[in-house]
Short mmCIF file of C-alpha atoms in Angstrom, two decimals:
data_model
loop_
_atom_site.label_atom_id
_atom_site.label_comp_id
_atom_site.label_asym_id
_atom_site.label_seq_id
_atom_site.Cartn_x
_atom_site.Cartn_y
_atom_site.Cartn_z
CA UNK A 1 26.74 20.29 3.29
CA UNK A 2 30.44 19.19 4.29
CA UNK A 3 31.65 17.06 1.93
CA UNK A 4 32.54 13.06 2.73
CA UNK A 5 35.98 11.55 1.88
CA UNK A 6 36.09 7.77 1.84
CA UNK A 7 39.56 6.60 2.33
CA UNK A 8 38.60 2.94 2.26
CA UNK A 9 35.91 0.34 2.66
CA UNK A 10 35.75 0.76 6.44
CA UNK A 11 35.29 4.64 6.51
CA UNK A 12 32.61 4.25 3.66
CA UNK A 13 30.91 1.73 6.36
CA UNK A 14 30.91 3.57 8.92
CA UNK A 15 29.27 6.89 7.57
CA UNK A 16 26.53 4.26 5.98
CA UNK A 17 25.94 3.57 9.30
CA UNK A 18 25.70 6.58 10.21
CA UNK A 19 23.19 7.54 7.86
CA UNK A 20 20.77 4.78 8.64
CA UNK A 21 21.29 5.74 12.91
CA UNK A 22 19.65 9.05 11.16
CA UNK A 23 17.14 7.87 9.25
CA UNK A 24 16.27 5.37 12.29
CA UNK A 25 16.05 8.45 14.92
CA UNK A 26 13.42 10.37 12.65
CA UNK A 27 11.28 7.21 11.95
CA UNK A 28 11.16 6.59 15.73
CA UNK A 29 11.19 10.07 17.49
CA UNK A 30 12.73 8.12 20.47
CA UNK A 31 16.58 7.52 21.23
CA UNK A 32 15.61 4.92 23.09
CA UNK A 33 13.61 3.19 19.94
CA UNK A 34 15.69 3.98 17.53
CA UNK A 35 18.73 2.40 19.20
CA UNK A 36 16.99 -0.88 19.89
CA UNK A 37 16.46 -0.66 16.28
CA UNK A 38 19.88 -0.64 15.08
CA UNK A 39 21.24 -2.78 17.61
CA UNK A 40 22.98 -0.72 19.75
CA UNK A 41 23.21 1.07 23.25
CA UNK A 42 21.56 4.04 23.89
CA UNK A 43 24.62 6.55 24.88
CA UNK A 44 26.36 4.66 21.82
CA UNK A 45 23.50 5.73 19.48
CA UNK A 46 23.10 9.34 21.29
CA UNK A 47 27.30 9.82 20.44
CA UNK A 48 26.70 8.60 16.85
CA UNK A 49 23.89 10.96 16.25
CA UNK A 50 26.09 13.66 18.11
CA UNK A 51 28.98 13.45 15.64
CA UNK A 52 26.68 13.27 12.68
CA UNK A 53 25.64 17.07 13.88
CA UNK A 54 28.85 17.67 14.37
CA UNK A 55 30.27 16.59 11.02
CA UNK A 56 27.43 18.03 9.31
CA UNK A 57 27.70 21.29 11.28
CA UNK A 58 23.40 21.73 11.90
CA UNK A 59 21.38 20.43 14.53
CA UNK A 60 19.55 17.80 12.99
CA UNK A 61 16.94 16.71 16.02
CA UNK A 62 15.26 18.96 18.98
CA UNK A 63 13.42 17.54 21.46
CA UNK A 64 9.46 18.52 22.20
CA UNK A 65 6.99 17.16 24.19
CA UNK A 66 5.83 14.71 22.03
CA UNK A 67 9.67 13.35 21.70
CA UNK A 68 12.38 13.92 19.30
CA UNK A 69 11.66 16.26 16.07
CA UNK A 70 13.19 17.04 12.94
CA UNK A 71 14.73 20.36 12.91
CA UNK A 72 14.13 22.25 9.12
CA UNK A 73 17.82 20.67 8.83
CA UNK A 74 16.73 17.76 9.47
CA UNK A 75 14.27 16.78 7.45
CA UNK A 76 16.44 18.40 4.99
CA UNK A 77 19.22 15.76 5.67
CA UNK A 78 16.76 13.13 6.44
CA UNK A 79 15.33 12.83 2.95
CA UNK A 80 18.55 13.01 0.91
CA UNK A 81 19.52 10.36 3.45
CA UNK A 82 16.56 8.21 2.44
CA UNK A 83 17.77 8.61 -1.42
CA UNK A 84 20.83 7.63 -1.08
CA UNK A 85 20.57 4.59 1.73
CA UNK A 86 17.95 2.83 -0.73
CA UNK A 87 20.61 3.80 -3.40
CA UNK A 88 23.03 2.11 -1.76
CA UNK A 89 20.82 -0.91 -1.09
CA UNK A 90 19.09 -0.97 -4.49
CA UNK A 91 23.50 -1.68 -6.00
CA UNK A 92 24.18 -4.23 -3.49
CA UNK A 93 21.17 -5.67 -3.80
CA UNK A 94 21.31 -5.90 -7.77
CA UNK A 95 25.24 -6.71 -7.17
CA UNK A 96 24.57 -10.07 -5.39
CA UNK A 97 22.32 -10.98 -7.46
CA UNK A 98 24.46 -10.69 -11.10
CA UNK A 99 27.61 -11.88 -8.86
CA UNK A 100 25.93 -15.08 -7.32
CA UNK A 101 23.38 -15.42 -10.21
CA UNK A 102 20.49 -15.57 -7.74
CA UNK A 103 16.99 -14.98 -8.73
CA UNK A 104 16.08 -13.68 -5.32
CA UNK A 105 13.00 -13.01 -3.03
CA UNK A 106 10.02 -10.94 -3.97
CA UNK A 107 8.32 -9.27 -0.94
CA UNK A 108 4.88 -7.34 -1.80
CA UNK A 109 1.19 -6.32 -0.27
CA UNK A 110 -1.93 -6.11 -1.53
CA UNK A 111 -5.30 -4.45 0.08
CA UNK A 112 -7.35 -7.26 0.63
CA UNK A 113 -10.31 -5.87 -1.48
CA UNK A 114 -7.82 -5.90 -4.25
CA UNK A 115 -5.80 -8.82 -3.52
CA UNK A 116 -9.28 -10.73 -4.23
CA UNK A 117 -8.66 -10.01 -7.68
CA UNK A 118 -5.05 -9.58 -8.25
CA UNK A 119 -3.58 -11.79 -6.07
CA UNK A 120 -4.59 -15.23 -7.51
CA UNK A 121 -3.30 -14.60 -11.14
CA UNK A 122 -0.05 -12.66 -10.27
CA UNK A 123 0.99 -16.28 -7.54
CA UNK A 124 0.34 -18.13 -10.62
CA UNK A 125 2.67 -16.55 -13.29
CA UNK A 126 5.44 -16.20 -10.58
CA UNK A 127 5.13 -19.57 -10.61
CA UNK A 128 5.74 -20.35 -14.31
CA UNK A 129 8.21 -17.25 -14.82
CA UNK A 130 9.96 -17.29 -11.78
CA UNK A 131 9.92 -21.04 -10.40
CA UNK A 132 13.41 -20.07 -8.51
CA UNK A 133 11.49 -16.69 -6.74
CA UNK A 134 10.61 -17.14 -3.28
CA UNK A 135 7.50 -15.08 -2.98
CA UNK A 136 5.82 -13.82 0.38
CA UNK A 137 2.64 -11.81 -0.64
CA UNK A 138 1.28 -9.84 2.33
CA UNK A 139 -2.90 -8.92 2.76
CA UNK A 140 -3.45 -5.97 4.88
CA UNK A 141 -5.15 -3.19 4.96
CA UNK A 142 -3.19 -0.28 3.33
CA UNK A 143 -2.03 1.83 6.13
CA UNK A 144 -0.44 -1.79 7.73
CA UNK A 145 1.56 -1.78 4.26
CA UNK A 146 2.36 1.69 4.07
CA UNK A 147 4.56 1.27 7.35
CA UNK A 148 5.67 -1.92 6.32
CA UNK A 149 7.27 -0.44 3.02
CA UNK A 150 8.50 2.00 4.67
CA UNK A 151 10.69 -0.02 6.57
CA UNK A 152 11.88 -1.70 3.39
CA UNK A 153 10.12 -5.08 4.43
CA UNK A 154 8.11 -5.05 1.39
CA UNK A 155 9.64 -4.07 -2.21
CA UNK A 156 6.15 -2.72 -3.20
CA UNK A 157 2.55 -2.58 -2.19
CA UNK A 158 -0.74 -2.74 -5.17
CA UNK A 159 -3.09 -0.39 -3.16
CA UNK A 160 -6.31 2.07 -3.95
CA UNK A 161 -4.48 4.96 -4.59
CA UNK A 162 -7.34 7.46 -2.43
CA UNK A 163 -5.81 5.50 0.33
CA UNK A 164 -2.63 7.14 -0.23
CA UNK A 165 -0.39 9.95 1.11
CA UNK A 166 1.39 12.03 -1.24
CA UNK A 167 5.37 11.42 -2.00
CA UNK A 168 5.22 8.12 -2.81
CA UNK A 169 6.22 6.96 -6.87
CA UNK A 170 2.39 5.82 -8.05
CA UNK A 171 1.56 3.62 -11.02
CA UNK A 172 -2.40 3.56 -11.73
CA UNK A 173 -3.08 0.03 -12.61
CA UNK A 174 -6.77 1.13 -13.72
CA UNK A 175 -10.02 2.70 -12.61
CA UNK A 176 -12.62 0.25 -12.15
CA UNK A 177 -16.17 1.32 -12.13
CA UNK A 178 -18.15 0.55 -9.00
CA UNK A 179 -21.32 -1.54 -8.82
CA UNK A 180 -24.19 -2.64 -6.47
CA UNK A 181 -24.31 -6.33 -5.87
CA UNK A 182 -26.89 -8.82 -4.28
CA UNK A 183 -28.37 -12.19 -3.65
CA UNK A 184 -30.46 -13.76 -6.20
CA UNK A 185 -33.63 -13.65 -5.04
CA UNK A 186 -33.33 -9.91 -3.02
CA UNK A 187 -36.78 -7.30 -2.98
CA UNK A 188 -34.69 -4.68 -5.32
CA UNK A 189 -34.64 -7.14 -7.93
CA UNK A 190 -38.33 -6.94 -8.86
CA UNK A 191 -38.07 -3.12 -8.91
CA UNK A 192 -38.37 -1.80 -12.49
CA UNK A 193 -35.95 1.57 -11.24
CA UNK A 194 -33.99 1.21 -8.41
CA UNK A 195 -32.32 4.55 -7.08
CA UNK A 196 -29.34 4.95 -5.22
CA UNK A 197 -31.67 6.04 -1.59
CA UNK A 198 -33.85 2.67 -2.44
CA UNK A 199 -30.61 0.56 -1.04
CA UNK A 200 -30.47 2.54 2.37
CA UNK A 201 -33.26 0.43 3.86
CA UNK A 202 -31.27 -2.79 3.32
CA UNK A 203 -27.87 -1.62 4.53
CA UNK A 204 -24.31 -1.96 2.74
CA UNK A 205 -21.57 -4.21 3.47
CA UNK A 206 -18.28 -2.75 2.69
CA UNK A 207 -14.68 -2.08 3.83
CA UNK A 208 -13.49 1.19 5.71
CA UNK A 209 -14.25 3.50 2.89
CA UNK A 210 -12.48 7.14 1.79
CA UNK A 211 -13.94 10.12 3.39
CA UNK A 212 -14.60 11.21 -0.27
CA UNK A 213 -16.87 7.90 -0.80
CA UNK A 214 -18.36 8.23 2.01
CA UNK A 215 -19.42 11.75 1.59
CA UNK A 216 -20.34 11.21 -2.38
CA UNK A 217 -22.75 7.91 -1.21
CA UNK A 218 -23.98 10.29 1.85
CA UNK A 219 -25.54 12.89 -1.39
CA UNK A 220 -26.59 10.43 -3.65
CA UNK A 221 -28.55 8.46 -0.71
CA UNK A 222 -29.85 11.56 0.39
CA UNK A 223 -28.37 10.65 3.78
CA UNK A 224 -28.82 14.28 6.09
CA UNK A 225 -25.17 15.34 7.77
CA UNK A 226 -27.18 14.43 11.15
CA UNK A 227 -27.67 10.70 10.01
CA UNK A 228 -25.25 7.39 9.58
CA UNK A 229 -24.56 5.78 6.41
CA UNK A 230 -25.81 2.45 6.46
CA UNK A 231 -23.21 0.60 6.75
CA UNK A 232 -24.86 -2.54 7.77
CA UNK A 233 -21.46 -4.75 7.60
CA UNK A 234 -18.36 -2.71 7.42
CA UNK A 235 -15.16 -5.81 6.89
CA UNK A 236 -11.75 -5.49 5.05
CA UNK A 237 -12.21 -9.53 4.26
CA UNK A 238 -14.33 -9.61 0.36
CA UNK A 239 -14.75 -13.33 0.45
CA UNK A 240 -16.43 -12.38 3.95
CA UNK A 241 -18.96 -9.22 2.66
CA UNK A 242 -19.45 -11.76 -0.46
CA UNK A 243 -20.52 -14.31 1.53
CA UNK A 244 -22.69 -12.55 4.10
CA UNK A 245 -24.39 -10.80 1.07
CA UNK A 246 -25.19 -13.81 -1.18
CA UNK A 247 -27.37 -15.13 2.36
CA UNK A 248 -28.79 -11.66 3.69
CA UNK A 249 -30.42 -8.99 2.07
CA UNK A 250 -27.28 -6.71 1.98
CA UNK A 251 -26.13 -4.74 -0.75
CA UNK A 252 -22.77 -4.83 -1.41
CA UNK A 253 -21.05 -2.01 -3.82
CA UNK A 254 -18.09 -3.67 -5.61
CA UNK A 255 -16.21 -3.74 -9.15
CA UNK A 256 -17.73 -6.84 -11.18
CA UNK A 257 -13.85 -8.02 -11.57
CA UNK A 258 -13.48 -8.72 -7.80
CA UNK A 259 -16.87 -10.93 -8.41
CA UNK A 260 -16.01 -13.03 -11.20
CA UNK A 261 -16.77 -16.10 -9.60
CA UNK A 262 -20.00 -15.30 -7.80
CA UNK A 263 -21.42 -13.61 -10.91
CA UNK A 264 -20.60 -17.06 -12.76
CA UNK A 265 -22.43 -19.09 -10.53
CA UNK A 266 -25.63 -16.81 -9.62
CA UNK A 267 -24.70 -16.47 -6.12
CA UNK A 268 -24.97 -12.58 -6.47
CA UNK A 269 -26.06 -10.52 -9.44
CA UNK A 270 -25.50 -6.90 -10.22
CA UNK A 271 -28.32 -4.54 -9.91
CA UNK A 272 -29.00 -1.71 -12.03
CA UNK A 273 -29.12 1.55 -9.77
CA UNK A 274 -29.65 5.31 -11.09
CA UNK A 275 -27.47 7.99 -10.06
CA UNK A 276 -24.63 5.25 -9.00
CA UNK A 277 -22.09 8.20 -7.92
CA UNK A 278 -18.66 8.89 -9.80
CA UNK A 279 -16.62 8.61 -7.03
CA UNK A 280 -17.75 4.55 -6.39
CA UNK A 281 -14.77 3.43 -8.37
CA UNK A 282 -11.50 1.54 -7.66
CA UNK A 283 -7.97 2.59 -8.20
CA UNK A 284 -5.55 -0.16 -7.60
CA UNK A 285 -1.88 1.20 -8.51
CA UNK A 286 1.41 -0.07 -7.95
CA UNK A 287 3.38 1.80 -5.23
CA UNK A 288 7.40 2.02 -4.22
CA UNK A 289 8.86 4.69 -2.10
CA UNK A 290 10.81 6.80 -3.91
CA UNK A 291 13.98 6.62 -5.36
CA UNK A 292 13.18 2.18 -5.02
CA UNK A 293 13.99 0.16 -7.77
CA UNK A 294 12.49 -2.95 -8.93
CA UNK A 295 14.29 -6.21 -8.76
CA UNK A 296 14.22 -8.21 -12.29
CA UNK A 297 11.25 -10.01 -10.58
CA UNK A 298 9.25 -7.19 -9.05
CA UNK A 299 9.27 -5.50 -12.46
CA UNK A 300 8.19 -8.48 -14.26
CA UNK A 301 5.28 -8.81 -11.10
CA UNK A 302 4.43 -5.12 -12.32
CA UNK A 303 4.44 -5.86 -15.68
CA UNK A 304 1.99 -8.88 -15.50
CA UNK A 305 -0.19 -6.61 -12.99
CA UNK A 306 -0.36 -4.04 -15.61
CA UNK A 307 -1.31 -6.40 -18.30
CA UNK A 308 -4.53 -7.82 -16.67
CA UNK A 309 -5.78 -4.32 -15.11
CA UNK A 310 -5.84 -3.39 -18.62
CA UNK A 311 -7.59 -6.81 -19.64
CA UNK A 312 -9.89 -6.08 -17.35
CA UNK A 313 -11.07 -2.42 -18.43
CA UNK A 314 -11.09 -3.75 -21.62
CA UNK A 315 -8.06 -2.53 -23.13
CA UNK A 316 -5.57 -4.20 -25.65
CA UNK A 317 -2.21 -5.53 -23.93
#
């Protein structure tokens, strides 16, 4: 790769620029996109990305039918390009901050299945910790977050990891073991053994679930590959699936953290089901793109994250 010379502040600008026109082009597959993007005119944009082939000496972009394309070059170029632009961002960032002796903003996601859990407790010691922080939490379901970090609107994201792609820099929080949850008062309850096809007559009330999942709770239901689940109630909002369930006959699977409350108060109560499958477990871990950094307050967020999961599994902090 041809070698950069920055002569002075300006020059160093400009090929910055240049990167992120790059990076922009590949994330949209549209000039037309990508230029709105980064503020500028379309033939503008299309001479920018022209001299970036040109000073690299590869063609970085083709176009296809379903718009523009990475060449092999260019995804080459395309991920160093993403190393170094949140490089670059990750020192001015952290700059700023030591020069100005800010505290900063912290911008993160949570799945809401999660977030019913996590969420709470992590807003509260921000509080006490970081009183100066200005915190925006985000609930959505993970592939909303997933784009959203990937435009570098959210420092990190606390998702089930089987909802994730591969290249992104993991950290397993825990592995919570699933449960079966329902109103006081349901049928099952009187049942001296309750098996895991008993629940298919009363229906399930969930969130989109893994393929995996699905297929594990399709073989321990006994559910043929010509039949539905029974997914009575299928919602990304818990407080909504806990609701509906503590009033219906539902059963709702679930980890006993995300149920504290319920649990406390007898609104639902955990029934004991043989041949509960493996699989009906959650993963929450911390996730950055790679080559991100923490600010001083994202890694004490992290920190405090880790500290409960652990709590909660039973482990010593």
């Amino acid at each position: 790769m041809h070698t950069l010379s920055y002569s002075n502040a300006e020059d160093a600008y400009m090929d910055e620029r240049r990167y992120s026109h790059i990076v922009a082009l590949a994330d949209e597959g549209s000039f037309n996109a990508a230029a709105q993007r980064v503020h500028l005119s379309q033939p503008a944009f299309s001479r920018s990305i022209q001299a970036a082939e040109a000073e690299l000496g590869m063609q970085l972009f083709v176009r296809s039918s379903k718009g523009i394309r990475c060449t092999a070059a260019g995804d080459f170029v395309v991920s160093r390009l993403r190393s170094l632009l949140h490089a670059s961002s990750n020192l001015q960032r952290d700059v700023a901050m030591f020069r100005d002796g800010q505290v900063g903003d912290l911008h993160f996601g949570m799945g809401p299945v999660i977030a019913a859990a996590l969420l709470a407790p992590l807003l509260r010691d921000m509080r006490v910790h970081y009183p100066a922080v200005r915190v925006r939490a985000v609930v959505q379901h993970p592939s909303v977050l997933l784009e959203q970090l990937r435009r570098q609107e959210l420092e990190f994201i606390v998702s089930d990891r089987r909802f994730l792609p591969a290249g992104l820099d993991t950290h397993l929080l825990a592995v919570l073991p699933g449960a079966f949850f329902v109103r006081t008062g349901h049928p099952l309850l009187r049942s001296r053994k309750v098996r895991m096809p008993d629940l298919a007559p009363y229906g399930l009330a969930t969130g989109r679930l893994p393929r995996a999942l699905q297929e594990a709770l399709r073989r321990a239901m006994g559910v043929g590959e010509a039949d539905e689940l029974p997914l009575a109630v299928q919602c990304d909002e818990l407080s909504a699936l806990k609701s509906v369930t503590a009033v219906t006959d539902l059963v709702l699977p679930a980890t006993r953290d995300m149920l504290q409350h319920e649990l406390a108060t007898g609104a639902l109560r955990e029934l004991a089901v043989h041949g509960v499958p493996p699989e009906l477990t959650s993963q929450p871990a911390i996730v950055l793109e790679g080559g991100r950094a923490f600010t001083p307050a994202g890694a004490h967020a992290a920190q405090f994250l880790r500290r409960i999961a652990r709590e909660s599994t039973g482990q010593a902090a």
